[in-house]
Amino acid sequence: MTLVSVIIPAYNSSAYIGQTLESVLGQTHSPVEIIVVDDGSNDDTVTKANFYKDQGVLVLSNPKKGACAARNFGYLHSKGEFIQFLDSDDPLAPNKIENQLNQLLSLSNYQKKLVHCRWGRFQKNKDEVYYWGPDAAIRQDLKPIDWLVANQMSMTGCWLLHRSLIETAGLWDESLKRNQDGEFFSRIMLHADEVLFCDTAKVYYRSGNTGSISNTKSRPAMESLLKSLYLIEEYMLQLEVSPRVNLSLANRYQDFAYSNFIANPDLAALAESKTIELGGSELKLPGGAVLCSLATLLGWKNALKIKRLLSRST
């Protein structure tokens, strides 16, 4: 049977790690190798993870080096032909790995393909999913550049991929604090010939976790996010140079400029210069009707300045 390694970085995850591990232990595919890498938790994450040692869960320590370093550390200790990276608070549906693996193994040259799946956003109870992704644009088998141009949200736990793709593309970028998965899987796609979609495989995405990396908006996190966009631009332009690629990239940079104009205007200016260099964006300023009307009349920068003034006065 095909061994799949599931690598789970964990930091202060005691509230969730048990549910996540049980979801992996309950997979309909076997064998599954489960590796938890603790990043220096100061709660009882390690104790709760060690509870499952008798069921074959390997618990390692790689403290205070970050989630990407934990994933790399776990990967280097793994033996599986296929790899599933999973965040410590995101459980899998029981047949997630089996269905994706069967889809891959049914194809020739499966080592050069990676497979994505459905993800359901929930807060406390995974049986109460209030949004199912991904967007329809990537709910199909696609060439890597088509998947990247679509520029739709994904998440780490959605993917299953062959070990050889990681060996070729390289490990996770440990310098990144935001959008690590976006950068990593974009780089993986440089060496893949197809991105598959498995509609019958599901992972549950926990929202509202204030400790989540995706919620980090500090200055270092925003610098890291911008760096990831520079890298993704490099990868996409290696795959295709075209107006549609430029527009997709420009929309990413413009979104960054919108969200950082107030807090990090210098970073927003760098992103805006990239938007202009790439030929401009079609992305409208996100917000309610009043904000959008202000942006139309006065420009998006003035609209955001007015919004800040009004928020200060209330």
PDB file of C-alpha atoms in Angstrom:
ATOM      1  CA  MET A   1       0.000   0.000   0.000  1.00  0.00           C
ATOM      2  CA  THR A   2       1.067   3.585  -0.679  1.00  0.00           C
ATOM      3  CA  LEU A   3       2.376   5.426   2.370  1.00  0.00           C
ATOM      4  CA  VAL A   4       1.129   9.011   2.822  1.00  0.00           C
ATOM      5  CA  SER A   5       2.892  11.279   5.307  1.00  0.00           C
ATOM      6  CA  VAL A   6       0.787  13.918   7.056  1.00  0.00           C
ATOM      7  CA  ILE A   7       2.917  16.742   8.468  1.00  0.00           C
ATOM      8  CA  ILE A   8       1.363  19.003  11.083  1.00  0.00           C
ATOM      9  CA  PRO A   9       3.160  22.053  12.537  1.00  0.00           C
ATOM     10  CA  ALA A  10       1.751  22.973  15.953  1.00  0.00           C
ATOM     11  CA  TYR A  11       2.059  25.974  18.238  1.00  0.00           C
ATOM     12  CA  ASN A  12      -0.270  26.422  21.236  1.00  0.00           C
ATOM     13  CA  SER A  13      -2.820  24.198  19.527  1.00  0.00           C
ATOM     14  CA  SER A  14      -4.100  22.276  22.547  1.00  0.00           C
ATOM     15  CA  ALA A  15      -7.706  23.281  21.859  1.00  0.00           C
ATOM     16  CA  TYR A  16      -7.662  21.779  18.356  1.00  0.00           C
ATOM     17  CA  ILE A  17      -4.841  19.265  17.948  1.00  0.00           C
ATOM     18  CA  GLY A  18      -6.868  16.313  19.260  1.00  0.00           C
ATOM     19  CA  GLN A  19      -9.688  16.776  16.767  1.00  0.00           C
ATOM     20  CA  THR A  20      -7.238  17.214  13.916  1.00  0.00           C
ATOM     21  CA  LEU A  21      -5.244  14.105  14.821  1.00  0.00           C
ATOM     22  CA  GLU A  22      -8.378  12.023  15.187  1.00  0.00           C
ATOM     23  CA  SER A  23      -9.467  13.126  11.719  1.00  0.00           C
ATOM     24  CA  VAL A  24      -6.168  11.873  10.293  1.00  0.00           C
ATOM     25  CA  LEU A  25      -6.208   8.646  12.307  1.00  0.00           C
ATOM     26  CA  GLY A  26      -9.725   8.064  10.982  1.00  0.00           C
ATOM     27  CA  GLN A  27      -8.725   8.252   7.319  1.00  0.00           C
ATOM     28  CA  THR A  28     -10.090   5.482   5.135  1.00  0.00           C
ATOM     29  CA  HIS A  29      -6.680   5.179   3.467  1.00  0.00           C
ATOM     30  CA  SER A  30      -3.924   3.216   5.168  1.00  0.00           C
ATOM     31  CA  PRO A  31      -1.014   3.446   5.816  1.00  0.00           C
ATOM     32  CA  VAL A  32      -0.730   7.048   6.948  1.00  0.00           C
ATOM     33  CA  GLU A  33       2.339   8.367   8.740  1.00  0.00           C
ATOM     34  CA  ILE A  34       1.470  11.256  11.086  1.00  0.00           C
ATOM     35  CA  ILE A  35       4.177  13.694  12.177  1.00  0.00           C
ATOM     36  CA  VAL A  36       3.439  16.555  14.586  1.00  0.00           C
ATOM     37  CA  VAL A  37       6.191  19.160  14.898  1.00  0.00           C
ATOM     38  CA  ASP A  38       5.849  21.382  17.959  1.00  0.00           C
ATOM     39  CA  ASP A  39       7.193  24.915  17.526  1.00  0.00           C
ATOM     40  CA  GLY A  40       7.767  25.577  21.252  1.00  0.00           C
ATOM     41  CA  SER A  41       4.214  25.611  22.592  1.00  0.00           C
ATOM     42  CA  ASN A  42       3.709  26.869  26.151  1.00  0.00           C
ATOM     43  CA  ASP A  43       0.343  25.143  26.596  1.00  0.00           C
ATOM     44  CA  ASP A  44      -0.332  21.395  26.683  1.00  0.00           C
ATOM     45  CA  THR A  45      -0.177  20.852  22.910  1.00  0.00           C
ATOM     46  CA  VAL A  46       2.648  18.326  23.263  1.00  0.00           C
ATOM     47  CA  THR A  47       0.871  16.425  26.036  1.00  0.00           C
ATOM     48  CA  LYS A  48      -2.277  16.143  23.935  1.00  0.00           C
ATOM     49  CA  ALA A  49      -0.328  15.086  20.847  1.00  0.00           C
ATOM     50  CA  ASN A  50       1.628  12.496  22.837  1.00  0.00           C
ATOM     51  CA  PHE A  51      -1.688  10.943  23.879  1.00  0.00           C
ATOM     52  CA  TYR A  52      -1.829   9.522  20.342  1.00  0.00           C
ATOM     53  CA  LYS A  53       1.718   8.116  20.300  1.00  0.00           C
ATOM     54  CA  ASP A  54       0.430   4.590  20.878  1.00  0.00           C
ATOM     55  CA  GLN A  55      -1.527   4.983  17.631  1.00  0.00           C
ATOM     56  CA  GLY A  56       1.652   5.757  15.736  1.00  0.00           C
ATOM     57  CA  VAL A  57       1.726   9.560  15.888  1.00  0.00           C
ATOM     58  CA  LEU A  58       5.304  10.845  15.910  1.00  0.00           C
ATOM     59  CA  VAL A  59       5.760  14.019  17.975  1.00  0.00           C
ATOM     60  CA  LEU A  60       8.896  16.058  17.287  1.00  0.00           C
ATOM     61  CA  SER A  61      10.194  19.361  18.673  1.00  0.00           C
ATOM     62  CA  ASN A  62      11.666  22.181  16.599  1.00  0.00           C
ATOM     63  CA  PRO A  63      11.042  25.177  18.864  1.00  0.00           C
ATOM     64  CA  LYS A  64      10.682  28.845  17.953  1.00  0.00           C
ATOM     65  CA  LYS A  65      11.509  28.528  14.274  1.00  0.00           C
ATOM     66  CA  GLY A  66       8.088  29.068  12.732  1.00  0.00           C
ATOM     67  CA  ALA A  67       5.529  27.035  10.824  1.00  0.00           C
ATOM     68  CA  CYS A  68       7.577  26.728   7.629  1.00  0.00           C
ATOM     69  CA  ALA A  69      10.596  25.411   9.526  1.00  0.00           C
ATOM     70  CA  ALA A  70       8.310  22.946  11.331  1.00  0.00           C
ATOM     71  CA  ARG A  71       6.946  21.689   8.006  1.00  0.00           C
ATOM     72  CA  ASN A  72      10.458  21.287   6.627  1.00  0.00           C
ATOM     73  CA  PHE A  73      11.612  19.491   9.784  1.00  0.00           C
ATOM     74  CA  GLY A  74       8.670  17.130   9.609  1.00  0.00           C
ATOM     75  CA  TYR A  75       9.192  16.521   5.911  1.00  0.00           C
ATOM     76  CA  LEU A  76      12.841  15.592   6.459  1.00  0.00           C
ATOM     77  CA  HIS A  77      11.703  12.975   8.984  1.00  0.00           C
ATOM     78  CA  SER A  78       8.957  11.608   6.734  1.00  0.00           C
ATOM     79  CA  LYS A  79       9.014   8.467   4.596  1.00  0.00           C
ATOM     80  CA  GLY A  80       5.803   8.720   2.586  1.00  0.00           C
ATOM     81  CA  GLU A  81       5.661   8.656  -1.201  1.00  0.00           C
ATOM     82  CA  PHE A  82       2.896  11.271  -0.989  1.00  0.00           C
ATOM     83  CA  ILE A  83       2.769  14.289   1.299  1.00  0.00           C
ATOM     84  CA  GLN A  84      -0.160  16.001   3.016  1.00  0.00           C
ATOM     85  CA  PHE A  85       0.669  19.227   4.844  1.00  0.00           C
ATOM     86  CA  LEU A  86      -1.994  20.111   7.396  1.00  0.00           C
ATOM     87  CA  ASP A  87      -2.459  22.949   9.889  1.00  0.00           C
ATOM     88  CA  SER A  88      -3.085  21.860  13.464  1.00  0.00           C
ATOM     89  CA  ASP A  89      -6.613  23.305  13.639  1.00  0.00           C
ATOM     90  CA  ASP A  90      -8.000  22.012  10.326  1.00  0.00           C
ATOM     91  CA  PRO A  91      -9.523  18.499  10.374  1.00  0.00           C
ATOM     92  CA  LEU A  92      -9.865  16.305   7.304  1.00  0.00           C
ATOM     93  CA  ALA A  93     -12.961  14.513   6.055  1.00  0.00           C
ATOM     94  CA  PRO A  94     -12.513  10.722   6.497  1.00  0.00           C
ATOM     95  CA  ASN A  95     -11.980   9.890   2.812  1.00  0.00           C
ATOM     96  CA  LYS A  96      -9.979  12.998   1.924  1.00  0.00           C
ATOM     97  CA  ILE A  97      -6.657  11.272   1.378  1.00  0.00           C
ATOM     98  CA  GLU A  98      -8.103   8.093  -0.180  1.00  0.00           C
ATOM     99  CA  ASN A  99     -10.114   9.958  -2.812  1.00  0.00           C
ATOM    100  CA  GLN A 100      -7.276  12.254  -3.813  1.00  0.00           C
ATOM    101  CA  LEU A 101      -4.751   9.427  -3.880  1.00  0.00           C
ATOM    102  CA  ASN A 102      -6.991   7.261  -6.053  1.00  0.00           C
ATOM    103  CA  GLN A 103      -7.386  10.131  -8.483  1.00  0.00           C
ATOM    104  CA  LEU A 104      -3.634  10.606  -8.742  1.00  0.00           C
ATOM    105  CA  LEU A 105      -2.774   6.925  -9.040  1.00  0.00           C
ATOM    106  CA  SER A 106      -5.314   6.422 -11.825  1.00  0.00           C
ATOM    107  CA  LEU A 107      -3.233   8.643 -14.102  1.00  0.00           C
ATOM    108  CA  SER A 108       0.071   8.135 -15.857  1.00  0.00           C
ATOM    109  CA  ASN A 109       2.934  10.364 -14.762  1.00  0.00           C
ATOM    110  CA  TYR A 110       1.111  11.066 -11.475  1.00  0.00           C
ATOM    111  CA  GLN A 111       4.371  12.197  -9.904  1.00  0.00           C
ATOM    112  CA  LYS A 112       4.065  15.427 -11.911  1.00  0.00           C
ATOM    113  CA  LYS A 113       0.533  16.227 -10.780  1.00  0.00           C
ATOM    114  CA  LEU A 114      -0.860  17.676  -7.570  1.00  0.00           C
ATOM    115  CA  VAL A 115      -4.446  17.514  -6.445  1.00  0.00           C
ATOM    116  CA  HIS A 116      -6.636  20.103  -4.731  1.00  0.00           C
ATOM    117  CA  CYS A 117     -10.042  19.673  -3.050  1.00  0.00           C
ATOM    118  CA  ARG A 118     -13.079  21.295  -1.417  1.00  0.00           C
ATOM    119  CA  TRP A 119     -12.655  23.308   1.773  1.00  0.00           C
ATOM    120  CA  GLY A 120     -15.377  24.307   4.195  1.00  0.00           C
ATOM    121  CA  ARG A 121     -15.141  27.341   6.442  1.00  0.00           C
ATOM    122  CA  PHE A 122     -16.418  26.838   9.992  1.00  0.00           C
ATOM    123  CA  GLN A 123     -15.928  28.394  13.418  1.00  0.00           C
ATOM    124  CA  LYS A 124     -16.610  26.004  16.284  1.00  0.00           C
ATOM    125  CA  ASN A 125     -18.315  22.946  14.828  1.00  0.00           C
ATOM    126  CA  LYS A 126     -17.002  21.442  11.597  1.00  0.00           C
ATOM    127  CA  ASP A 127     -20.475  20.080  10.927  1.00  0.00           C
ATOM    128  CA  GLU A 128     -21.686  23.660  10.634  1.00  0.00           C
ATOM    129  CA  VAL A 129     -19.802  24.816   7.553  1.00  0.00           C
ATOM    130  CA  TYR A 130     -21.113  28.200   6.420  1.00  0.00           C
ATOM    131  CA  TYR A 131     -19.110  28.503   3.199  1.00  0.00           C
ATOM    132  CA  TRP A 132     -17.727  25.917   0.803  1.00  0.00           C
ATOM    133  CA  GLY A 133     -14.751  26.782  -1.387  1.00  0.00           C
ATOM    134  CA  PRO A 134     -12.915  26.985  -3.625  1.00  0.00           C
ATOM    135  CA  ASP A 135     -14.280  29.337  -6.229  1.00  0.00           C
ATOM    136  CA  ALA A 136     -15.771  27.656  -9.289  1.00  0.00           C
ATOM    137  CA  ALA A 137     -12.886  28.977 -11.388  1.00  0.00           C
ATOM    138  CA  ILE A 138     -10.511  26.421  -9.849  1.00  0.00           C
ATOM    139  CA  ARG A 139     -13.039  23.650  -9.199  1.00  0.00           C
ATOM    140  CA  GLN A 140     -11.712  21.768 -12.218  1.00  0.00           C
ATOM    141  CA  ASP A 141      -8.516  20.234 -13.576  1.00  0.00           C
ATOM    142  CA  LEU A 142      -6.239  22.988 -14.857  1.00  0.00           C
ATOM    143  CA  LYS A 143      -2.788  23.687 -16.190  1.00  0.00           C
ATOM    144  CA  PRO A 144      -0.648  25.257 -13.444  1.00  0.00           C
ATOM    145  CA  ILE A 145      -0.585  28.700 -15.056  1.00  0.00           C
ATOM    146  CA  ASP A 146      -4.374  28.682 -15.493  1.00  0.00           C
ATOM    147  CA  TRP A 147      -4.778  27.846 -11.792  1.00  0.00           C
ATOM    148  CA  LEU A 148      -2.436  30.676 -10.800  1.00  0.00           C
ATOM    149  CA  VAL A 149      -4.032  33.230 -13.119  1.00  0.00           C
ATOM    150  CA  ALA A 150      -7.422  32.518 -11.556  1.00  0.00           C
ATOM    151  CA  ASN A 151      -6.002  33.924  -8.273  1.00  0.00           C
ATOM    152  CA  GLN A 152      -8.539  32.277  -5.964  1.00  0.00           C
ATOM    153  CA  MET A 153      -8.175  31.434  -2.294  1.00  0.00           C
ATOM    154  CA  SER A 154      -6.836  28.052  -1.285  1.00  0.00           C
ATOM    155  CA  MET A 155      -5.490  26.582   1.981  1.00  0.00           C
ATOM    156  CA  THR A 156      -2.629  24.342   3.003  1.00  0.00           C
ATOM    157  CA  GLY A 157      -4.689  21.262   3.877  1.00  0.00           C
ATOM    158  CA  CYS A 158      -6.340  21.043   0.447  1.00  0.00           C
ATOM    159  CA  TRP A 159      -3.316  19.610  -1.293  1.00  0.00           C
ATOM    160  CA  LEU A 160      -1.882  16.137  -1.808  1.00  0.00           C
ATOM    161  CA  LEU A 161       1.314  15.816  -3.826  1.00  0.00           C
ATOM    162  CA  HIS A 162       4.088  13.423  -4.693  1.00  0.00           C
ATOM    163  CA  ARG A 163       7.334  13.647  -2.797  1.00  0.00           C
ATOM    164  CA  SER A 164       9.355  14.145  -5.969  1.00  0.00           C
ATOM    165  CA  LEU A 165       7.697  17.508  -6.622  1.00  0.00           C
ATOM    166  CA  ILE A 166       9.008  18.798  -3.300  1.00  0.00           C
ATOM    167  CA  GLU A 167      12.449  17.352  -3.964  1.00  0.00           C
ATOM    168  CA  THR A 168      12.535  19.256  -7.247  1.00  0.00           C
ATOM    169  CA  ALA A 169      10.939  22.556  -6.174  1.00  0.00           C
ATOM    170  CA  GLY A 170      12.567  22.811  -2.746  1.00  0.00           C
ATOM    171  CA  LEU A 171      11.283  23.106   0.808  1.00  0.00           C
ATOM    172  CA  TRP A 172       9.124  25.797   2.397  1.00  0.00           C
ATOM    173  CA  ASP A 173      10.613  29.314   2.520  1.00  0.00           C
ATOM    174  CA  GLU A 174      11.375  29.783   6.216  1.00  0.00           C
ATOM    175  CA  SER A 175      11.781  33.564   5.837  1.00  0.00           C
ATOM    176  CA  LEU A 176       8.071  34.043   5.125  1.00  0.00           C
ATOM    177  CA  LYS A 177       5.515  34.862   7.827  1.00  0.00           C
ATOM    178  CA  ARG A 178       2.480  35.349   5.543  1.00  0.00           C
ATOM    179  CA  ASN A 179       1.268  33.574   2.424  1.00  0.00           C
ATOM    180  CA  GLN A 180       3.778  30.767   2.904  1.00  0.00           C
ATOM    181  CA  ASP A 181       1.456  28.253   1.260  1.00  0.00           C
ATOM    182  CA  GLY A 182       0.757  30.598  -1.643  1.00  0.00           C
ATOM    183  CA  GLU A 183       4.464  30.903  -2.367  1.00  0.00           C
ATOM    184  CA  PHE A 184       5.231  27.218  -1.780  1.00  0.00           C
ATOM    185  CA  PHE A 185       2.498  25.758  -3.972  1.00  0.00           C
ATOM    186  CA  SER A 186       3.094  28.363  -6.691  1.00  0.00           C
ATOM    187  CA  ARG A 187       6.725  27.194  -6.772  1.00  0.00           C
ATOM    188  CA  ILE A 188       5.608  23.567  -6.813  1.00  0.00           C
ATOM    189  CA  MET A 189       3.497  24.372  -9.884  1.00  0.00           C
ATOM    190  CA  LEU A 190       6.626  25.340 -11.808  1.00  0.00           C
ATOM    191  CA  HIS A 191       7.477  21.642 -11.845  1.00  0.00           C
ATOM    192  CA  ALA A 192       3.987  20.146 -12.229  1.00  0.00           C
ATOM    193  CA  ASP A 193       2.174  19.490 -15.491  1.00  0.00           C
ATOM    194  CA  GLU A 194      -1.386  19.589 -14.098  1.00  0.00           C
ATOM    195  CA  VAL A 195      -3.378  20.725 -11.080  1.00  0.00           C
ATOM    196  CA  LEU A 196      -6.213  18.287 -10.440  1.00  0.00           C
ATOM    197  CA  PHE A 197      -9.400  18.910  -8.515  1.00  0.00           C
ATOM    198  CA  CYS A 198     -11.087  16.244  -6.382  1.00  0.00           C
ATOM    199  CA  ASP A 199     -14.652  17.279  -5.645  1.00  0.00           C
ATOM    200  CA  THR A 200     -15.232  14.349  -3.265  1.00  0.00           C
ATOM    201  CA  ALA A 201     -12.321  15.211  -0.946  1.00  0.00           C
ATOM    202  CA  LYS A 202     -12.840  17.798   1.783  1.00  0.00           C
ATOM    203  CA  VAL A 203     -10.910  19.626   4.474  1.00  0.00           C
ATOM    204  CA  TYR A 204     -12.413  21.861   7.143  1.00  0.00           C
ATOM    205  CA  TYR A 205     -10.984  25.377   7.568  1.00  0.00           C
ATOM    206  CA  ARG A 206     -11.343  26.802  11.044  1.00  0.00           C
ATOM    207  CA  SER A 207     -12.061  30.556  11.049  1.00  0.00           C
ATOM    208  CA  GLY A 208     -12.048  33.006  13.936  1.00  0.00           C
ATOM    209  CA  ASN A 209      -8.813  31.673  15.426  1.00  0.00           C
ATOM    210  CA  THR A 210      -7.035  34.869  16.506  1.00  0.00           C
ATOM    211  CA  GLY A 211      -3.691  33.072  16.683  1.00  0.00           C
ATOM    212  CA  SER A 212      -3.840  32.028  13.045  1.00  0.00           C
ATOM    213  CA  ILE A 213      -0.952  33.076  10.833  1.00  0.00           C
ATOM    214  CA  SER A 214      -3.436  34.240   8.203  1.00  0.00           C
ATOM    215  CA  ASN A 215      -4.738  36.808  10.701  1.00  0.00           C
ATOM    216  CA  THR A 216      -1.309  38.328  11.335  1.00  0.00           C
ATOM    217  CA  LYS A 217      -1.159  41.937  10.112  1.00  0.00           C
ATOM    218  CA  SER A 218       2.028  43.179  11.763  1.00  0.00           C
ATOM    219  CA  ARG A 219       4.605  45.148   9.792  1.00  0.00           C
ATOM    220  CA  PRO A 220       6.916  42.085   9.428  1.00  0.00           C
ATOM    221  CA  ALA A 221       3.956  40.021   8.251  1.00  0.00           C
ATOM    222  CA  MET A 222       3.064  42.590   5.597  1.00  0.00           C
ATOM    223  CA  GLU A 223       6.675  42.805   4.444  1.00  0.00           C
ATOM    224  CA  SER A 224       6.630  39.035   4.159  1.00  0.00           C
ATOM    225  CA  LEU A 225       3.360  39.076   2.211  1.00  0.00           C
ATOM    226  CA  LEU A 226       4.816  41.554  -0.279  1.00  0.00           C
ATOM    227  CA  LYS A 227       7.925  39.392  -0.635  1.00  0.00           C
ATOM    228  CA  SER A 228       5.711  36.393  -1.411  1.00  0.00           C
ATOM    229  CA  LEU A 229       4.000  38.408  -4.165  1.00  0.00           C
ATOM    230  CA  TYR A 230       7.367  39.247  -5.721  1.00  0.00           C
ATOM    231  CA  LEU A 231       8.260  35.542  -5.718  1.00  0.00           C
ATOM    232  CA  ILE A 232       4.913  34.468  -7.158  1.00  0.00           C
ATOM    233  CA  GLU A 233       5.333  37.049  -9.916  1.00  0.00           C
ATOM    234  CA  GLU A 234       8.683  35.478 -10.765  1.00  0.00           C
ATOM    235  CA  TYR A 235       7.176  31.989 -10.925  1.00  0.00           C
ATOM    236  CA  MET A 236       4.171  32.961 -13.017  1.00  0.00           C
ATOM    237  CA  LEU A 237       6.298  34.828 -15.557  1.00  0.00           C
ATOM    238  CA  GLN A 238       8.470  31.740 -15.916  1.00  0.00           C
ATOM    239  CA  LEU A 239       5.379  29.835 -16.985  1.00  0.00           C
ATOM    240  CA  GLU A 240       3.859  32.464 -19.276  1.00  0.00           C
ATOM    241  CA  VAL A 241       4.403  36.066 -20.325  1.00  0.00           C
ATOM    242  CA  SER A 242       1.055  37.504 -21.416  1.00  0.00           C
ATOM    243  CA  PRO A 243      -1.462  40.269 -20.701  1.00  0.00           C
ATOM    244  CA  ARG A 244      -3.621  37.898 -18.633  1.00  0.00           C
ATOM    245  CA  VAL A 245      -0.692  37.011 -16.368  1.00  0.00           C
ATOM    246  CA  ASN A 246       0.172  40.685 -15.953  1.00  0.00           C
ATOM    247  CA  LEU A 247      -3.418  41.494 -15.009  1.00  0.00           C
ATOM    248  CA  SER A 248      -3.621  38.675 -12.476  1.00  0.00           C
ATOM    249  CA  LEU A 249      -0.383  39.842 -10.860  1.00  0.00           C
ATOM    250  CA  ALA A 250      -1.433  43.496 -10.942  1.00  0.00           C
ATOM    251  CA  ASN A 251      -4.675  42.608  -9.145  1.00  0.00           C
ATOM    252  CA  ARG A 252      -2.671  40.903  -6.378  1.00  0.00           C
ATOM    253  CA  TYR A 253      -0.464  43.946  -5.924  1.00  0.00           C
ATOM    254  CA  GLN A 254      -3.438  46.324  -6.018  1.00  0.00           C
ATOM    255  CA  ASP A 255      -5.216  44.312  -3.328  1.00  0.00           C
ATOM    256  CA  PHE A 256      -2.087  44.612  -1.183  1.00  0.00           C
ATOM    257  CA  ALA A 257      -1.956  48.382  -1.808  1.00  0.00           C
ATOM    258  CA  TYR A 258      -5.588  48.800  -0.744  1.00  0.00           C
ATOM    259  CA  SER A 259      -5.118  46.879   2.499  1.00  0.00           C
ATOM    260  CA  ASN A 260      -1.832  48.562   3.453  1.00  0.00           C
ATOM    261  CA  PHE A 261      -2.347  52.160   2.326  1.00  0.00           C
ATOM    262  CA  ILE A 262      -3.181  53.416   5.819  1.00  0.00           C
ATOM    263  CA  ALA A 263      -0.988  51.241   8.045  1.00  0.00           C
ATOM    264  CA  ASN A 264       2.022  50.773   5.746  1.00  0.00           C
ATOM    265  CA  PRO A 265       1.929  53.477   3.061  1.00  0.00           C
ATOM    266  CA  ASP A 266       5.499  52.826   1.924  1.00  0.00           C
ATOM    267  CA  LEU A 267       4.740  49.158   1.278  1.00  0.00           C
ATOM    268  CA  ALA A 268       1.502  50.133  -0.458  1.00  0.00           C
ATOM    269  CA  ALA A 269       3.490  52.479  -2.697  1.00  0.00           C
ATOM    270  CA  LEU A 270       5.841  49.654  -3.679  1.00  0.00           C
ATOM    271  CA  ALA A 271       2.888  47.441  -4.538  1.00  0.00           C
ATOM    272  CA  GLU A 272       1.187  50.221  -6.488  1.00  0.00           C
ATOM    273  CA  SER A 273       4.331  50.776  -8.540  1.00  0.00           C
ATOM    274  CA  LYS A 274       4.260  47.091  -9.462  1.00  0.00           C
ATOM    275  CA  THR A 275       0.601  47.408 -10.453  1.00  0.00           C
ATOM    276  CA  ILE A 276       1.488  50.265 -12.806  1.00  0.00           C
ATOM    277  CA  GLU A 277       4.534  48.422 -14.169  1.00  0.00           C
ATOM    278  CA  LEU A 278       2.348  45.436 -15.033  1.00  0.00           C
ATOM    279  CA  GLY A 279      -0.148  47.571 -16.946  1.00  0.00           C
ATOM    280  CA  GLY A 280      -2.740  48.376 -14.307  1.00  0.00           C
ATOM    281  CA  SER A 281      -5.391  46.564 -12.303  1.00  0.00           C
ATOM    282  CA  GLU A 282      -9.129  46.110 -12.718  1.00  0.00           C
ATOM    283  CA  LEU A 283      -9.644  45.407  -9.002  1.00  0.00           C
ATOM    284  CA  LYS A 284     -12.120  47.767  -7.377  1.00  0.00           C
ATOM    285  CA  LEU A 285     -11.688  49.040  -3.821  1.00  0.00           C
ATOM    286  CA  PRO A 286     -13.485  46.557  -1.556  1.00  0.00           C
ATOM    287  CA  GLY A 287     -16.099  47.984   0.787  1.00  0.00           C
ATOM    288  CA  GLY A 288     -19.663  49.172   1.088  1.00  0.00           C
ATOM    289  CA  ALA A 289     -21.599  51.368  -1.292  1.00  0.00           C
ATOM    290  CA  VAL A 290     -20.572  54.649   0.367  1.00  0.00           C
ATOM    291  CA  LEU A 291     -16.862  53.831   0.271  1.00  0.00           C
ATOM    292  CA  CYS A 292     -17.067  52.704  -3.341  1.00  0.00           C
ATOM    293  CA  SER A 293     -18.920  55.897  -4.298  1.00  0.00           C
ATOM    294  CA  LEU A 294     -16.255  57.996  -2.589  1.00  0.00           C
ATOM    295  CA  ALA A 295     -13.563  56.081  -4.455  1.00  0.00           C
ATOM    296  CA  THR A 296     -15.292  56.773  -7.756  1.00  0.00           C
ATOM    297  CA  LEU A 297     -15.631  60.495  -7.002  1.00  0.00           C
ATOM    298  CA  LEU A 298     -12.381  61.211  -5.171  1.00  0.00           C
ATOM    299  CA  GLY A 299     -10.064  58.310  -5.874  1.00  0.00           C
ATOM    300  CA  TRP A 300      -9.434  55.271  -3.680  1.00  0.00           C
ATOM    301  CA  LYS A 301      -6.685  56.902  -1.605  1.00  0.00           C
ATOM    302  CA  ASN A 302      -8.868  59.826  -0.583  1.00  0.00           C
ATOM    303  CA  ALA A 303     -11.749  57.438   0.095  1.00  0.00           C
ATOM    304  CA  LEU A 304      -9.585  55.447   2.512  1.00  0.00           C
ATOM    305  CA  LYS A 305      -8.365  58.638   4.194  1.00  0.00           C
ATOM    306  CA  ILE A 306     -11.954  59.782   4.740  1.00  0.00           C
ATOM    307  CA  LYS A 307     -12.862  56.350   6.096  1.00  0.00           C
ATOM    308  CA  ARG A 308     -10.011  56.601   8.602  1.00  0.00           C
ATOM    309  CA  LEU A 309     -11.076  60.076   9.719  1.00  0.00           C
ATOM    310  CA  LEU A 310     -14.659  58.945  10.199  1.00  0.00           C
ATOM    311  CA  SER A 311     -13.598  55.869  12.175  1.00  0.00           C
ATOM    312  CA  ARG A 312     -11.524  58.058  14.498  1.00  0.00           C
ATOM    313  CA  SER A 313     -14.416  60.386  15.162  1.00  0.00           C
ATOM    314  CA  THR A 314     -16.838  57.627  16.204  1.00  0.00           C
TER     315      THR A 314
END
